[in-house]
Short mmCIF file of C-alpha atoms in Angstrom, two decimals:
data_model
loop_
_atom_site.label_atom_id
_atom_site.label_comp_id
_atom_site.label_asym_id
_atom_site.label_seq_id
_atom_site.Cartn_x
_atom_site.Cartn_y
_atom_site.Cartn_z
CA MET A 1 21.44 120.12 262.50
CA LYS A 2 21.38 119.98 266.23
CA ARG A 3 24.66 118.11 264.63
CA SER A 4 25.85 121.01 263.68
CA THR A 5 24.65 123.66 265.77
CA LEU A 6 26.67 121.00 268.73
CA SER A 7 29.98 120.70 266.74
CA HIS A 8 28.99 125.20 265.90
CA SER A 9 29.68 125.72 269.04
CA PHE A 10 32.43 123.76 270.42
CA LEU A 11 34.80 125.19 267.76
CA ASN A 12 33.69 128.78 269.15
CA ILE A 13 34.81 127.74 272.87
CA ILE A 14 38.33 125.90 271.18
CA LEU A 15 39.21 129.33 269.30
CA VAL A 16 38.32 130.83 272.79
CA PHE A 17 41.30 129.07 274.57
CA ILE A 18 43.05 129.34 272.32
CA GLU A 19 42.42 133.16 271.31
CA SER A 20 43.54 133.63 275.09
CA ALA A 21 46.53 131.85 274.87
CA LEU A 22 47.75 134.17 271.11
CA THR A 23 47.00 136.87 273.38
CA LEU A 24 48.83 136.42 276.38
CA LEU A 25 51.49 134.53 274.45
CA LEU A 26 52.19 138.25 272.20
CA ARG A 27 52.53 140.15 276.01
CA LEU A 28 54.63 137.68 277.15
CA ASP A 29 56.99 137.70 273.65
CA PRO A 30 58.20 140.41 272.65
CA GLU A 31 59.79 139.40 269.17
CA LEU A 32 56.34 137.58 268.80
CA ARG A 33 54.59 141.20 268.43
CA LYS A 34 57.36 142.35 266.05
CA ALA A 35 56.26 139.20 264.03
CA ALA A 36 52.48 139.94 264.04
CA TYR A 37 53.32 143.94 263.81
CA PRO A 38 52.64 144.82 259.89
CA LEU A 39 49.38 142.66 259.60
CA ALA A 40 48.29 143.73 262.35
CA LYS A 41 49.17 147.24 260.86
CA GLN A 42 47.56 146.34 257.55
CA GLY A 43 44.50 144.42 259.24
CA THR A 44 45.33 141.19 257.79
CA VAL A 45 42.70 138.77 257.71
CA VAL A 46 43.89 134.64 257.26
CA ALA A 47 41.57 132.06 256.51
CA LEU A 48 42.40 128.69 257.79
CA ARG A 49 41.74 126.11 255.72
CA LEU A 50 41.89 122.36 257.54
CA TYR A 51 41.34 118.70 256.46
CA LEU A 52 41.79 116.21 259.49
CA PRO A 53 39.00 117.07 261.00
CA HIS A 54 37.74 119.94 258.71
CA VAL A 55 37.31 123.36 259.87
CA GLU A 56 37.57 126.78 258.44
CA VAL A 57 38.59 129.27 260.90
CA PHE A 58 39.42 133.42 260.11
CA ALA A 59 42.38 135.07 262.36
CA THR A 60 42.20 139.02 261.36
CA PHE A 61 45.26 140.73 263.32
CA SER A 62 44.50 143.65 264.88
CA THR A 63 45.74 145.94 268.03
CA LYS A 64 44.25 144.32 270.15
CA GLY A 65 45.89 141.45 268.60
CA VAL A 66 44.46 138.49 267.19
CA LEU A 67 41.01 137.42 267.21
CA LEU A 68 39.65 133.85 265.78
CA ASP A 69 36.00 133.58 264.53
CA ALA A 70 34.15 130.32 262.21
CA GLU A 71 33.53 133.56 259.82
CA LEU A 72 34.73 135.62 257.59
CA PRO A 73 34.77 139.31 259.29
CA ILE A 74 31.20 141.15 257.73
CA ASP A 75 33.09 144.25 256.69
CA ARG A 76 35.51 141.69 253.89
CA SER A 77 34.50 140.72 251.01
CA GLU A 78 37.70 137.31 251.38
CA PRO A 79 40.97 136.96 253.23
CA ASP A 80 44.14 138.11 252.77
CA VAL A 81 45.94 134.82 253.00
CA ILE A 82 44.42 131.57 253.23
CA ILE A 83 46.46 128.13 253.74
CA ASN A 84 45.12 124.53 253.17
CA ALA A 85 46.96 121.90 255.29
CA TYR A 86 46.68 118.96 257.77
CA SER A 87 45.89 119.79 261.15
CA ILE A 88 48.96 117.61 261.97
CA GLN A 89 51.15 119.47 259.56
CA VAL A 90 49.79 123.45 261.64
CA ILE A 91 51.14 121.92 265.23
CA ASN A 92 54.09 120.90 263.21
CA ALA A 93 54.88 124.75 261.84
CA ILE A 94 54.30 125.45 265.14
CA THR A 95 56.02 123.45 267.49
CA THR A 96 59.00 123.52 265.38
CA HIS A 97 59.38 126.63 264.92
CA ASP A 98 61.11 124.48 261.04
CA SER A 99 61.54 127.06 258.12
CA GLU A 100 61.12 124.12 255.91
CA THR A 101 57.78 122.53 258.15
CA THR A 102 56.33 126.02 257.28
CA GLU A 103 56.72 126.40 254.14
CA LYS A 104 54.92 122.85 253.39
CA LEU A 105 52.34 124.91 254.63
CA GLN A 106 50.34 125.63 251.09
CA MET A 107 49.64 129.57 251.47
CA ARG A 108 47.96 131.83 248.65
CA GLY A 109 48.01 135.77 248.79
CA GLU A 110 50.10 138.69 248.34
CA SER A 111 53.98 137.43 248.33
CA VAL A 112 54.55 139.93 250.86
CA GLN A 113 51.87 139.34 252.82
CA VAL A 114 51.69 135.12 252.40
CA GLN A 115 56.03 135.97 253.44
CA LEU A 116 54.88 138.32 256.76
CA VAL A 117 52.24 135.41 257.80
CA LYS A 118 55.42 132.07 257.67
CA GLN A 119 57.44 134.75 259.94
CA PHE A 120 54.94 134.73 262.47
CA ILE A 121 54.29 130.56 262.87
CA MET A 122 57.50 129.62 262.87
CA GLN A 123 58.50 132.36 266.28
CA LEU A 124 55.25 131.01 267.59
CA GLY A 125 55.26 128.20 269.30
CA LEU A 126 54.30 126.83 272.57
CA GLY A 127 57.93 126.15 273.97
CA SER A 128 57.63 130.28 273.78
CA LEU A 129 54.21 130.52 275.85
CA ILE A 130 56.10 127.60 277.96
CA GLN A 131 58.84 129.74 279.23
CA GLY A 132 56.88 132.94 279.23
CA LEU A 133 54.51 131.43 281.81
CA ILE A 134 58.05 130.22 283.93
CA LYS A 135 59.15 133.95 284.05
CA LYS A 136 55.51 135.20 284.48
CA ILE A 137 54.92 133.39 287.25
CA LYS A 138 58.93 132.66 289.01
CA GLY A 139 60.11 135.98 288.77
CA GLY A 140 63.15 137.22 290.30
CA LYS A 141 63.39 133.57 291.92
CA GLY A 142 64.01 132.10 288.54
CA LYS A 143 66.82 134.01 288.35
CA THR A 144 70.20 131.43 285.98
CA LYS A 145 73.34 131.16 288.01
CA PRO A 146 76.00 133.87 287.32
CA SER A 147 79.01 133.26 285.14
CA ASP A 148 81.88 131.76 285.77
CA ALA A 149 83.06 136.00 285.01
CA GLU A 150 80.18 137.45 286.98
CA MET A 151 81.20 135.73 290.03
CA ALA A 152 84.78 136.64 289.39
CA GLU A 153 83.44 140.13 289.40
CA LYS A 154 81.30 140.13 291.96
CA LYS A 155 84.33 138.56 293.94
CA ASP A 156 86.59 141.52 293.07
CA HIS A 157 84.15 143.04 293.98
CA TYR A 158 83.85 141.53 297.14
CA LYS A 159 87.73 142.19 298.10
CA LEU A 160 87.97 145.78 296.93
CA ARG A 161 85.36 146.25 299.49
CA ILE A 162 87.00 144.55 301.85
CA LYS A 163 89.99 146.84 301.54
CA GLU A 164 88.41 149.40 301.57
CA GLN A 165 87.07 148.25 305.22
CA GLN A 166 91.08 147.54 306.33
CA THR A 167 91.91 150.85 306.02
CA GLN A 168 89.31 152.39 307.38
CA ILE A 169 89.54 150.30 310.64
CA ASN A 170 93.46 151.28 310.18
CA THR A 171 92.76 154.32 310.14
CA LEU A 172 90.80 154.72 313.10
CA THR A 173 93.31 152.23 314.74
CA ILE A 174 96.10 154.57 314.40
CA LYS A 175 93.51 157.88 315.39
CA ASN A 176 92.65 156.04 318.93
CA ARG A 177 96.78 155.44 319.12
CA GLU A 178 97.20 158.80 318.86
CA LEU A 179 94.49 160.13 320.96
CA GLU A 180 95.46 157.95 323.83
CA ILE A 181 99.17 159.17 323.24
CA THR A 182 97.29 163.15 322.91
CA VAL A 183 95.73 161.76 326.44
CA LYS A 184 98.42 161.00 327.76
CA GLU A 185 100.53 163.64 327.18
CA LEU A 186 97.28 165.64 328.85
CA GLN A 187 97.62 163.51 331.84
CA SER A 188 101.43 163.04 332.43
CA LYS A 189 101.02 167.82 332.10
CA GLN A 190 98.74 168.29 334.70
CA LYS A 191 100.50 166.37 337.24
CA THR A 192 103.56 168.26 336.37
CA LEU A 193 101.06 171.20 336.82
CA ILE A 194 100.33 169.68 340.41
CA ILE A 195 102.83 169.35 341.68
CA VAL A 196 105.59 172.79 340.57
CA THR A 197 101.68 174.87 341.67
CA VAL A 198 101.94 172.47 345.36
CA ALA A 199 106.19 173.49 345.42
CA ALA A 200 105.33 177.12 344.73
CA LEU A 201 101.91 176.89 347.39
CA VAL A 202 104.57 175.16 350.29
CA ILE A 203 107.72 177.58 348.86
CA MET A 204 104.95 180.42 348.95
CA ILE A 205 103.96 180.16 352.27
CA ALA A 206 107.80 179.23 354.05
CA ALA A 207 108.40 183.45 352.37
CA ILE A 208 104.97 184.14 354.31
CA ILE A 209 106.72 182.15 357.49
CA ALA A 210 109.92 183.41 357.48
CA LEU A 211 108.97 186.74 356.86
CA LEU A 212 106.35 186.96 360.37
CA MET A 213 108.84 186.12 362.04
CA ASN A 214 111.62 188.27 361.03
#
């Protein structure tokens, strides 16, 4: 009895870890969420009967995720789909994403739900979980190398920016030269005005002196 209790407790611990991994994977993989949605909508319960070791696990699909338990939910008299397989067969089906490997699993239940469960298993995979975790951790740092087309587009964009800036520089240079010419013209006019004013003053002074002497 004690041995059975320990085995049951150990199984519950494993199920908690697997359930957490499934929840994380559902958050990271939108395609897996699509595969799980029709099962969750129907509240599908799947009984997984494994051999070597002999274990029976019940997976209940819901909007909260995939709930795992060693016992059938109390509100259900029987599962919707029953899977009978060796542990290694289930592991291969999950890790390979291969339809042929998934088809080898013995499943019983309504054909539509059996097909939905197969699609979910084929979409489920440890590779997807690892890739999702890497993307989540790296975030923007894990960006892929840009393609040749993207690089060419960026180069064209930079060339266009440089051309625009060069045009602006040329425009400013022309305006600066025009201002310099305008300043020189004003300085020249100012000098001419000063000379004319001085000459007029001299003539005026000479005229006044001539009038006084007469």
